[in-house]
Amino acid sequence: MHELGIVMNVLEQVDSVAAENRAEKVLKVTMEVGEVSSIVPELFIDAFNWAKKKTAFLQEADLEMIIIEGRTYCQSCGETYKTTDHGKQCPHCGSFETYLLTGDQVVIKDITAVFGEPERSASGTET
Amino acid sequence: MQQVKTILLSKSVFEDNDRAADELRARLREKGVCLVNVMSSPGSGKTTLLVALIRRLAQKYRIGVMEADIDSDVDAVTVARETGCRSVQLHTGGMCHLDAGMTEQGLRELGDGLDLVFLENVGNLVCPAEYDTGATVNIVILSVPEGDDKPLKYPLVFQNSDLVVVSKADALPYFDFDMEKCVKYVRSRNGAAAVIPVSAKTGENMEALENWFIKKLSEV
């Protein structure tokens, strides 16, 4: 349910970008999703494939997800570490004075779409 | 001839909502309205706590309440009946959170002339933390039966809150809830949040909660 809400948001945004750019249809949406963004990729893809049927331009679109590793920085010792292995506590010095550098993003990176000729003549003279 | 092109967006999914939330917050500040976003798990006693708190604050402030749920209006009806204050029910239509747009719609429905508006968010510790509603103050309610380790399991909601209310404190003798540990876990996520244990049922420590809000309202 959580994933579906975000998917609807993504589809809405991509649909309007497609309309603005006069695309015929969107073939692919590429997203960057952090490991610790609380999105479950499998559920996200399922939700995407279900909800895309309700859009104007994304009926045939594929979703590519690039998973971004969670990295945390320790303010006490200056080291960084893998967030999913150690969480909030620094494995180097034991400090909790840490913050996430990367890995919580949910970003629409790009979309690949088919564009038609702007002024196609009715007599069918296109090459 | 057809062409296939890639359009670069590099846009956070939350960007539009974050902007709308900031704009709403600024408008509320101009109007002198304090909007309090109340987050928690289902069954933490949000509605009971709000009723008890509103009864204490109602003489000082003009209060409104927005109840967000996936369906039904039981909470809005309860709050209106128990406190007499203006309340509206917001339906999220299956969604697990409220966004700034839905919040603003609710505020319009509620009308003008209020000092303090409570937004009872959907009972859920994950999604409401990700969507900024435009609230002036964010609070999370953690009830004793849920356990003292919730701040470790759902860090974002605790990180984004100004206050953690530990509700159902009258049940402390019956549960393995370690208040010291709970405060420590909250601190590890959020050094600035206040932690206030209360019982809406017995009234225990409700005065401290009331005072926290009076102080907060004088600041915002």
Short mmCIF file of C-alpha atoms in Angstrom, two decimals:
data_model
loop_
_atom_site.label_atom_id
_atom_site.label_comp_id
_atom_site.label_asym_id
_atom_site.label_seq_id
_atom_site.Cartn_x
_atom_site.Cartn_y
_atom_site.Cartn_z
CA MET A 1 0.00 0.00 0.00
CA HIS A 2 2.87 2.32 0.82
CA GLU A 3 4.58 1.55 -2.48
CA LEU A 4 1.35 2.09 -4.40
CA GLY A 5 0.99 5.64 -3.08
CA ILE A 6 4.48 6.52 -4.28
CA VAL A 7 3.96 4.73 -7.60
CA MET A 8 0.80 6.78 -8.27
CA ASN A 9 2.82 9.89 -7.58
CA VAL A 10 5.55 8.80 -10.01
CA LEU A 11 3.07 7.88 -12.75
CA GLU A 12 1.27 11.20 -12.40
CA GLN A 13 4.52 13.14 -12.70
CA VAL A 14 5.78 11.13 -15.67
CA ASP A 15 2.41 11.31 -17.43
CA SER A 16 2.44 15.09 -17.25
CA VAL A 17 6.07 15.30 -18.43
CA ALA A 18 5.13 13.08 -21.38
CA ALA A 19 2.15 15.32 -22.20
CA GLU A 20 4.21 18.51 -21.94
CA ASN A 21 6.84 17.10 -24.28
CA ARG A 22 4.24 15.78 -26.71
CA ALA A 23 5.46 12.21 -26.42
CA GLU A 24 3.44 9.43 -28.04
CA LYS A 25 4.21 6.89 -25.37
CA VAL A 26 6.72 6.24 -22.63
CA LEU A 27 8.85 3.12 -23.06
CA LYS A 28 10.89 3.22 -19.88
CA VAL A 29 11.11 5.00 -16.56
CA THR A 30 14.42 4.84 -14.72
CA MET A 31 14.41 5.47 -10.99
CA GLU A 32 17.09 5.67 -8.34
CA VAL A 33 15.90 4.15 -5.12
CA GLY A 34 17.93 4.12 -1.92
CA GLU A 35 18.40 0.90 0.03
CA VAL A 36 17.08 2.57 3.16
CA SER A 37 14.25 4.53 1.53
CA SER A 38 11.68 2.06 2.96
CA ILE A 39 10.64 1.02 -0.56
CA VAL A 40 10.48 -2.69 -1.32
CA PRO A 41 11.56 -2.99 -4.98
CA GLU A 42 9.44 -6.09 -5.77
CA LEU A 43 6.29 -4.45 -4.42
CA PHE A 44 7.12 -1.22 -6.18
CA ILE A 45 7.46 -2.98 -9.55
CA ASP A 46 4.20 -4.89 -9.02
CA ALA A 47 2.39 -1.70 -8.12
CA PHE A 48 3.90 0.07 -11.13
CA ASN A 49 2.77 -2.64 -13.55
CA TRP A 50 -0.73 -2.59 -12.11
CA ALA A 51 -1.17 1.17 -11.98
CA LYS A 52 0.40 2.01 -15.34
CA LYS A 53 -2.74 0.65 -17.06
CA LYS A 54 -4.59 3.67 -15.71
CA THR A 55 -2.28 6.23 -17.29
CA ALA A 56 -2.39 7.96 -20.66
CA PHE A 57 1.22 7.49 -21.76
CA LEU A 58 2.70 4.69 -19.66
CA GLN A 59 0.63 1.67 -20.69
CA GLU A 60 3.64 -0.14 -22.15
CA ALA A 61 6.33 1.40 -19.97
CA ASP A 62 8.97 -0.66 -18.20
CA LEU A 63 10.40 0.37 -14.87
CA GLU A 64 14.10 0.19 -14.23
CA MET A 65 15.21 0.62 -10.63
CA ILE A 66 18.77 1.49 -9.77
CA ILE A 67 19.36 0.63 -6.13
CA ILE A 68 21.59 3.11 -4.31
CA GLU A 69 23.62 1.72 -1.43
CA GLY A 70 23.02 3.23 2.00
CA ARG A 71 26.20 4.88 3.37
CA THR A 72 26.46 6.50 6.77
CA TYR A 73 29.09 8.98 7.95
CA CYS A 74 30.41 9.01 11.51
CA GLN A 75 31.00 12.48 12.93
CA SER A 76 33.10 11.11 15.78
CA CYS A 77 35.77 9.25 13.79
CA GLY A 78 35.17 10.49 10.24
CA GLU A 79 34.72 7.00 8.78
CA THR A 80 31.86 5.90 6.53
CA TYR A 81 30.18 2.50 6.58
CA LYS A 82 27.41 0.44 4.99
CA THR A 83 24.16 1.49 6.65
CA THR A 84 22.31 -1.80 6.18
CA ASP A 85 25.07 -3.70 8.03
CA HIS A 86 25.40 -1.43 11.07
CA GLY A 87 22.46 0.97 11.27
CA LYS A 88 22.88 4.07 13.37
CA GLN A 89 25.93 2.95 15.37
CA CYS A 90 29.40 3.36 13.84
CA PRO A 91 31.20 -0.04 13.60
CA HIS A 92 34.59 1.72 13.78
CA CYS A 93 34.25 3.62 17.05
CA GLY A 94 30.79 2.76 18.48
CA SER A 95 29.48 6.33 18.26
CA PHE A 96 25.82 7.19 17.52
CA GLU A 97 26.82 10.62 16.21
CA THR A 98 26.26 9.54 12.63
CA TYR A 99 24.21 10.65 9.68
CA LEU A 100 23.11 9.13 6.42
CA LEU A 101 25.12 10.29 3.41
CA THR A 102 23.13 8.53 0.74
CA GLY A 103 20.56 5.76 0.35
CA ASP A 104 17.21 7.33 1.25
CA GLN A 105 16.45 8.90 -2.12
CA VAL A 106 13.48 8.12 -4.35
CA VAL A 107 14.28 9.88 -7.60
CA ILE A 108 12.84 9.75 -11.11
CA LYS A 109 16.11 9.76 -13.04
CA ASP A 110 14.90 9.82 -16.64
CA ILE A 111 12.21 8.64 -19.00
CA THR A 112 12.60 7.19 -22.48
CA ALA A 113 9.73 7.92 -24.80
CA VAL A 114 8.64 7.72 -28.44
CA PHE A 115 8.05 11.01 -30.17
CA GLY A 116 6.26 11.37 -33.48
CA GLU A 117 6.83 13.85 -36.28
CA PRO A 118 5.27 17.13 -35.09
CA GLU A 119 3.46 17.86 -38.40
CA ARG A 120 2.78 14.63 -40.23
CA SER A 121 1.00 15.32 -43.53
CA ALA A 122 -2.23 13.51 -44.22
CA SER A 123 -1.10 12.41 -47.70
CA GLY A 124 1.46 10.07 -46.13
CA THR A 125 4.59 11.55 -47.65
CA GLU A 126 6.81 10.86 -44.67
CA THR A 127 9.99 8.94 -45.34
CA MET B 1 9.25 9.31 -38.56
CA GLN B 2 9.24 8.23 -34.99
CA GLN B 3 12.06 9.03 -32.64
CA VAL B 4 13.03 7.55 -29.32
CA LYS B 5 14.49 10.06 -26.89
CA THR B 6 15.43 10.08 -23.25
CA ILE B 7 14.39 13.02 -21.09
CA LEU B 8 16.52 13.59 -18.01
CA LEU B 9 14.48 14.49 -14.92
CA SER B 10 16.59 13.74 -11.81
CA LYS B 11 13.68 14.74 -9.67
CA SER B 12 12.84 13.50 -6.21
CA VAL B 13 9.40 11.93 -5.99
CA PHE B 14 8.77 14.00 -2.87
CA GLU B 15 9.91 17.32 -4.38
CA ASP B 16 6.47 18.64 -5.42
CA ASN B 17 4.94 17.74 -2.09
CA ASP B 18 7.84 19.25 -0.14
CA ARG B 19 7.39 22.53 -1.99
CA ALA B 20 3.61 22.54 -1.44
CA ALA B 21 4.20 21.79 2.26
CA ASP B 22 6.63 24.69 2.67
CA GLU B 23 4.18 27.06 0.99
CA LEU B 24 1.35 25.87 3.23
CA ARG B 25 3.53 26.30 6.34
CA ALA B 26 4.32 29.88 5.34
CA ARG B 27 0.64 30.70 4.75
CA LEU B 28 -0.30 29.24 8.13
CA ARG B 29 2.37 31.32 9.84
CA GLU B 30 0.98 34.48 8.23
CA LYS B 31 -2.50 33.60 9.46
CA GLY B 32 -1.21 32.76 12.94
CA VAL B 33 -2.42 29.16 12.80
CA CYS B 34 -0.39 26.40 14.40
CA LEU B 35 -0.91 23.05 12.66
CA VAL B 36 0.09 19.99 14.68
CA ASN B 37 0.60 16.74 12.75
CA VAL B 38 -0.06 13.79 15.06
CA MET B 39 1.47 10.49 13.93
CA SER B 40 1.37 7.04 15.51
CA SER B 41 0.56 3.36 14.98
CA PRO B 42 -3.09 2.31 14.88
CA GLY B 43 -4.44 1.80 18.38
CA SER B 44 -1.91 3.99 20.19
CA GLY B 45 -4.72 6.05 21.69
CA LYS B 46 -4.40 9.11 19.47
CA THR B 47 -8.06 10.04 19.56
CA THR B 48 -8.41 9.50 23.33
CA LEU B 49 -5.29 11.55 23.97
CA LEU B 50 -6.42 14.35 21.66
CA VAL B 51 -9.80 14.55 23.36
CA ALA B 52 -8.12 14.85 26.79
CA LEU B 53 -5.61 17.41 25.55
CA ILE B 54 -8.16 19.53 23.68
CA ARG B 55 -10.36 19.75 26.80
CA ARG B 56 -7.39 21.28 28.60
CA LEU B 57 -6.42 23.68 25.82
CA ALA B 58 -9.90 24.71 24.65
CA GLN B 59 -10.21 27.65 27.04
CA LYS B 60 -7.03 29.26 25.73
CA TYR B 61 -7.24 28.55 22.02
CA ARG B 62 -9.74 28.16 19.21
CA ILE B 63 -9.13 24.58 18.16
CA GLY B 64 -10.01 22.52 15.11
CA VAL B 65 -9.34 18.87 14.36
CA MET B 66 -8.82 17.00 11.11
CA GLU B 67 -9.12 13.25 11.31
CA ALA B 68 -7.46 11.32 8.50
CA ASP B 69 -8.40 7.75 7.87
CA ILE B 70 -8.66 5.41 4.96
CA ASP B 71 -12.39 5.19 5.57
CA SER B 72 -15.20 5.99 8.09
CA ASP B 73 -15.79 9.10 10.18
CA VAL B 74 -15.84 7.56 13.68
CA ASP B 75 -12.89 9.63 14.92
CA ALA B 76 -14.24 12.97 13.70
CA VAL B 77 -17.61 12.22 15.27
CA THR B 78 -15.98 11.17 18.56
CA VAL B 79 -13.77 14.25 18.81
CA ALA B 80 -16.61 16.64 17.95
CA ARG B 81 -18.95 15.01 20.45
CA GLU B 82 -16.39 14.84 23.27
CA THR B 83 -14.82 18.27 22.89
CA GLY B 84 -17.36 20.36 21.00
CA CYS B 85 -14.64 21.67 18.70
CA ARG B 86 -14.84 21.89 14.95
CA SER B 87 -13.77 18.68 13.25
CA VAL B 88 -13.61 17.30 9.74
CA GLN B 89 -12.90 13.80 8.49
CA LEU B 90 -10.45 13.36 5.64
CA HIS B 91 -10.52 10.20 3.59
CA THR B 92 -7.27 9.24 1.97
CA GLY B 93 -9.02 6.90 -0.48
CA GLY B 94 -6.90 3.87 0.31
CA MET B 95 -3.63 5.76 0.67
CA CYS B 96 -1.55 5.24 3.78
CA HIS B 97 -0.64 8.88 4.36
CA LEU B 98 -1.74 12.47 3.89
CA ASP B 99 0.11 14.90 1.69
CA ALA B 100 0.23 18.68 1.76
CA GLY B 101 -2.54 19.02 -0.84
CA MET B 102 -4.99 16.88 1.13
CA THR B 103 -4.08 18.76 4.31
CA GLU B 104 -4.77 22.12 2.71
CA GLN B 105 -8.13 20.89 1.44
CA GLY B 106 -9.02 19.80 4.99
CA LEU B 107 -8.01 23.19 6.37
CA ARG B 108 -10.29 24.94 3.89
CA GLU B 109 -13.15 22.69 4.93
CA LEU B 110 -12.44 23.47 8.57
CA GLY B 111 -12.68 27.21 7.92
CA ASP B 112 -10.95 30.30 9.32
CA GLY B 113 -10.68 31.77 12.79
CA LEU B 114 -8.65 29.01 14.47
CA ASP B 115 -5.40 29.24 16.45
CA LEU B 116 -4.58 25.58 16.73
CA VAL B 117 -5.40 22.70 14.39
CA PHE B 118 -4.63 19.08 15.15
CA LEU B 119 -4.20 16.78 12.20
CA GLU B 120 -4.65 13.18 13.26
CA ASN B 121 -2.71 11.40 10.54
CA VAL B 122 -3.39 7.86 9.33
CA GLY B 123 -2.31 5.29 11.93
CA ASN B 124 1.02 4.18 10.46
CA LEU B 125 4.64 4.85 11.41
CA VAL B 126 6.15 4.59 7.93
CA CYS B 127 4.45 6.64 5.23
CA PRO B 128 3.23 9.69 7.17
CA ALA B 129 6.86 10.36 8.11
CA GLU B 130 7.85 10.59 4.45
CA TYR B 131 5.20 13.04 3.33
CA ASP B 132 5.49 16.54 4.76
CA THR B 133 1.94 17.76 5.47
CA GLY B 134 2.99 21.39 5.91
CA ALA B 135 2.51 21.15 9.67
CA THR B 136 4.14 23.65 12.01
CA VAL B 137 4.77 21.00 14.66
CA ASN B 138 5.14 17.23 14.28
CA ILE B 139 4.51 14.86 17.14
CA VAL B 140 4.52 11.08 17.44
CA ILE B 141 2.58 9.06 19.98
CA LEU B 142 4.09 5.79 21.16
CA SER B 143 1.91 3.71 23.46
CA VAL B 144 3.40 1.55 26.20
CA PRO B 145 2.07 -1.78 24.84
CA GLU B 146 3.89 -1.19 21.53
CA GLY B 147 7.28 -1.50 23.22
CA ASP B 148 10.23 0.76 23.94
CA ASP B 149 12.14 -0.22 20.79
CA LYS B 150 9.85 1.46 18.23
CA PRO B 151 12.27 4.38 17.74
CA LEU B 152 14.83 1.85 16.50
CA LYS B 153 12.40 0.17 14.13
CA TYR B 154 10.79 3.28 12.66
CA PRO B 155 13.57 5.86 12.90
CA LEU B 156 12.24 8.39 10.40
CA VAL B 157 9.03 9.26 12.23
CA PHE B 158 10.97 9.79 15.47
CA GLN B 159 13.64 11.76 13.66
CA ASN B 160 11.04 14.12 12.16
CA SER B 161 9.11 14.81 15.36
CA ASP B 162 9.40 17.68 17.84
CA LEU B 163 7.75 15.68 20.61
CA VAL B 164 7.34 12.02 21.52
CA VAL B 165 4.32 11.35 23.71
CA VAL B 166 4.47 7.98 25.47
CA SER B 167 0.79 7.20 25.92
CA LYS B 168 -0.99 4.66 28.16
CA ALA B 169 1.62 5.27 30.89
CA ASP B 170 -0.89 3.81 33.38
CA ALA B 171 -0.12 0.42 31.76
CA LEU B 172 3.62 0.64 32.56
CA PRO B 173 3.44 -1.84 35.50
CA TYR B 174 2.03 -4.52 33.19
CA PHE B 175 4.47 -4.30 30.28
CA ASP B 176 8.22 -4.71 29.84
CA PHE B 177 8.50 -1.13 28.70
CA ASP B 178 11.75 0.50 29.81
CA MET B 179 11.25 4.27 29.81
CA GLU B 180 14.98 4.98 30.13
CA LYS B 181 15.74 2.82 27.12
CA CYS B 182 12.95 4.43 25.16
CA VAL B 183 14.36 7.92 25.85
CA LYS B 184 17.83 6.69 24.89
CA TYR B 185 16.53 5.26 21.61
CA VAL B 186 14.69 8.49 20.80
CA ARG B 187 17.84 10.49 21.61
CA SER B 188 19.94 8.34 19.28
CA ARG B 189 17.64 9.42 16.40
CA ASN B 190 16.73 12.89 17.49
CA GLY B 191 18.60 14.90 20.08
CA ALA B 192 16.05 17.71 20.16
CA ALA B 193 12.74 15.90 20.68
CA ALA B 194 11.03 16.12 24.06
CA VAL B 195 9.71 12.86 25.53
CA ILE B 196 6.61 13.11 27.74
CA PRO B 197 4.94 10.00 29.23
CA VAL B 198 1.23 10.52 29.89
CA SER B 199 -1.98 8.69 30.64
CA ALA B 200 -5.09 10.24 29.12
CA LYS B 201 -7.13 7.77 31.13
CA THR B 202 -5.87 8.72 34.61
CA GLY B 203 -4.77 12.25 33.68
CA GLU B 204 -1.21 11.47 34.83
CA ASN B 205 1.26 14.04 33.49
CA MET B 206 -1.32 15.62 31.17
CA GLU B 207 -0.39 18.98 32.67
CA ALA B 208 3.18 18.60 31.41
CA LEU B 209 1.82 17.91 27.93
CA GLU B 210 -0.51 20.90 28.14
CA ASN B 211 2.40 23.11 29.19
CA TRP B 212 4.58 21.85 26.35
CA PHE B 213 1.90 22.96 23.89
CA ILE B 214 1.36 26.33 25.56
CA LYS B 215 5.09 27.01 25.35
CA LYS B 216 5.31 25.78 21.76
CA LEU B 217 2.37 27.93 20.69
CA SER B 218 3.98 31.00 22.19
CA GLU B 219 7.06 30.34 20.05
CA VAL B 220 5.48 29.69 16.66
#
